[in-house]
Tab-separated table of C-alpha atoms in Angstrom:
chain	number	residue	atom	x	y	z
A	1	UNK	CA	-8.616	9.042	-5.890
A	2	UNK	CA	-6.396	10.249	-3.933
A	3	UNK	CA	-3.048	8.680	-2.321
A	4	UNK	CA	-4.829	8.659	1.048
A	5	UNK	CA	-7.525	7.381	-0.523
A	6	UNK	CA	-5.714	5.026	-2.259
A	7	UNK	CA	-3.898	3.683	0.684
A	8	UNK	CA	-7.333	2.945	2.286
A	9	UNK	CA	-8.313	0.752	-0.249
A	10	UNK	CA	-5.184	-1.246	-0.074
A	11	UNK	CA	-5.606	-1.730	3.756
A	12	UNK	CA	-9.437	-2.383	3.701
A	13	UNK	CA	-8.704	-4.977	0.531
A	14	UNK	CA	-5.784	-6.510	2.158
A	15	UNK	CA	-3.420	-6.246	-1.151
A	16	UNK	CA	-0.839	-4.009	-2.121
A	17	UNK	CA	1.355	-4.921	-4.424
A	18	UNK	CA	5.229	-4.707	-4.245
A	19	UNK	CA	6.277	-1.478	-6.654
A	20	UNK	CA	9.104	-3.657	-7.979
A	21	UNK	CA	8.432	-7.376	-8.218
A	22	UNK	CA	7.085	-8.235	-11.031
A	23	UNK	CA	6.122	-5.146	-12.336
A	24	UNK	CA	6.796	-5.155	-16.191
A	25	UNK	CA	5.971	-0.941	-16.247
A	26	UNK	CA	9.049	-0.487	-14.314
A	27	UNK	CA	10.536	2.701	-16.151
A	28	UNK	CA	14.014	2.074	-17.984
A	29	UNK	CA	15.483	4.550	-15.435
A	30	UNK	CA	14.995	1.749	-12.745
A	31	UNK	CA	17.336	-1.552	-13.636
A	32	UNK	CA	16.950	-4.947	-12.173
A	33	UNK	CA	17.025	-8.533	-13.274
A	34	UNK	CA	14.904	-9.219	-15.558
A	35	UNK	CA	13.507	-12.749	-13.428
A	36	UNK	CA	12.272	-9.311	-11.043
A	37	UNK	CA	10.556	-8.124	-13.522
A	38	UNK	CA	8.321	-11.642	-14.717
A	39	UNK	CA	8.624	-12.973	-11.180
A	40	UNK	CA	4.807	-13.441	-9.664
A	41	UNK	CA	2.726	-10.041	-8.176
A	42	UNK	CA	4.305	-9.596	-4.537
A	43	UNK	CA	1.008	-8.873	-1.639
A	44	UNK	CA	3.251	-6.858	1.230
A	45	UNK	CA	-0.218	-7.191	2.778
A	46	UNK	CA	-0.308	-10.491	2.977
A	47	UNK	CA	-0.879	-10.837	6.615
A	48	UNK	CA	-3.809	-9.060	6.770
A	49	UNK	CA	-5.401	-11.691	4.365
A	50	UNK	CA	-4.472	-14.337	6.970
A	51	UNK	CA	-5.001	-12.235	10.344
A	52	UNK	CA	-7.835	-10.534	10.988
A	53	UNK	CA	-6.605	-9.126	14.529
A	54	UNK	CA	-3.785	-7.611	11.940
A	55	UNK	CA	-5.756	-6.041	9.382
A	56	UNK	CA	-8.100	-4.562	12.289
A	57	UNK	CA	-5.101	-3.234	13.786
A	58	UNK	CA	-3.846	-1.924	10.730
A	59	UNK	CA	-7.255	-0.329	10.060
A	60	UNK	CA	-7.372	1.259	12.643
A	61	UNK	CA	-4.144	2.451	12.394
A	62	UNK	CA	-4.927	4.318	8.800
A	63	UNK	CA	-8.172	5.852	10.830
A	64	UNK	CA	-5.894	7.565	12.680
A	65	UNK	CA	-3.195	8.694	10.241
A	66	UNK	CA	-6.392	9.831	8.230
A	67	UNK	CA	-7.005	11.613	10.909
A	68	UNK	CA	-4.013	13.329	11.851
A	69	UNK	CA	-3.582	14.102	7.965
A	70	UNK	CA	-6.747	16.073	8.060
A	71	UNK	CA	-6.008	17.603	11.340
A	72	UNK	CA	-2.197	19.159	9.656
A	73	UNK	CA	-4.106	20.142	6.281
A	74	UNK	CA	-7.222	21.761	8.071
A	75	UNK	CA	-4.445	23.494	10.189
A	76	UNK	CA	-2.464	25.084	7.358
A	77	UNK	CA	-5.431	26.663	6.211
């Protein structure tokens, strides 16, 4: 899967999770608190779960970066 891909099924499930908060794989190289690192899984798509008119905007917002991500690749060819 790809991050494109990936990014897709983040928007379609309405969930994607904050890099930092509560992540206990956060490499060594990256130091915080440690109450970041058991604090509870962070949704920055939460709105989508509760809005619909949100998370059909922001669908249709990835259609279109999909679409201008294919249009730059197919171009460079």
């Amino acid at each position: 899967m790809d991050i494109s891909e990936c990014l897709h099924a983040c928007v379609q499930g309405r969930n994607l999770s904050h890099f930092i908060l509560g992540n206990l794989m956060l490499p060594d190289e990256i130091r915080v608190h440690p109450n970041v690192l058991t604090a509870g899984d962070y949704n920055l798509f939460h709105d989508l779960v509760t809005d619909p008119a949100a998370h059909a905007q922001a669908m249709s917002q990835y259609t279109d970066l999909d679409q201008r991500l294919k249009e730059i690749i197919n171009n460079e060819q």
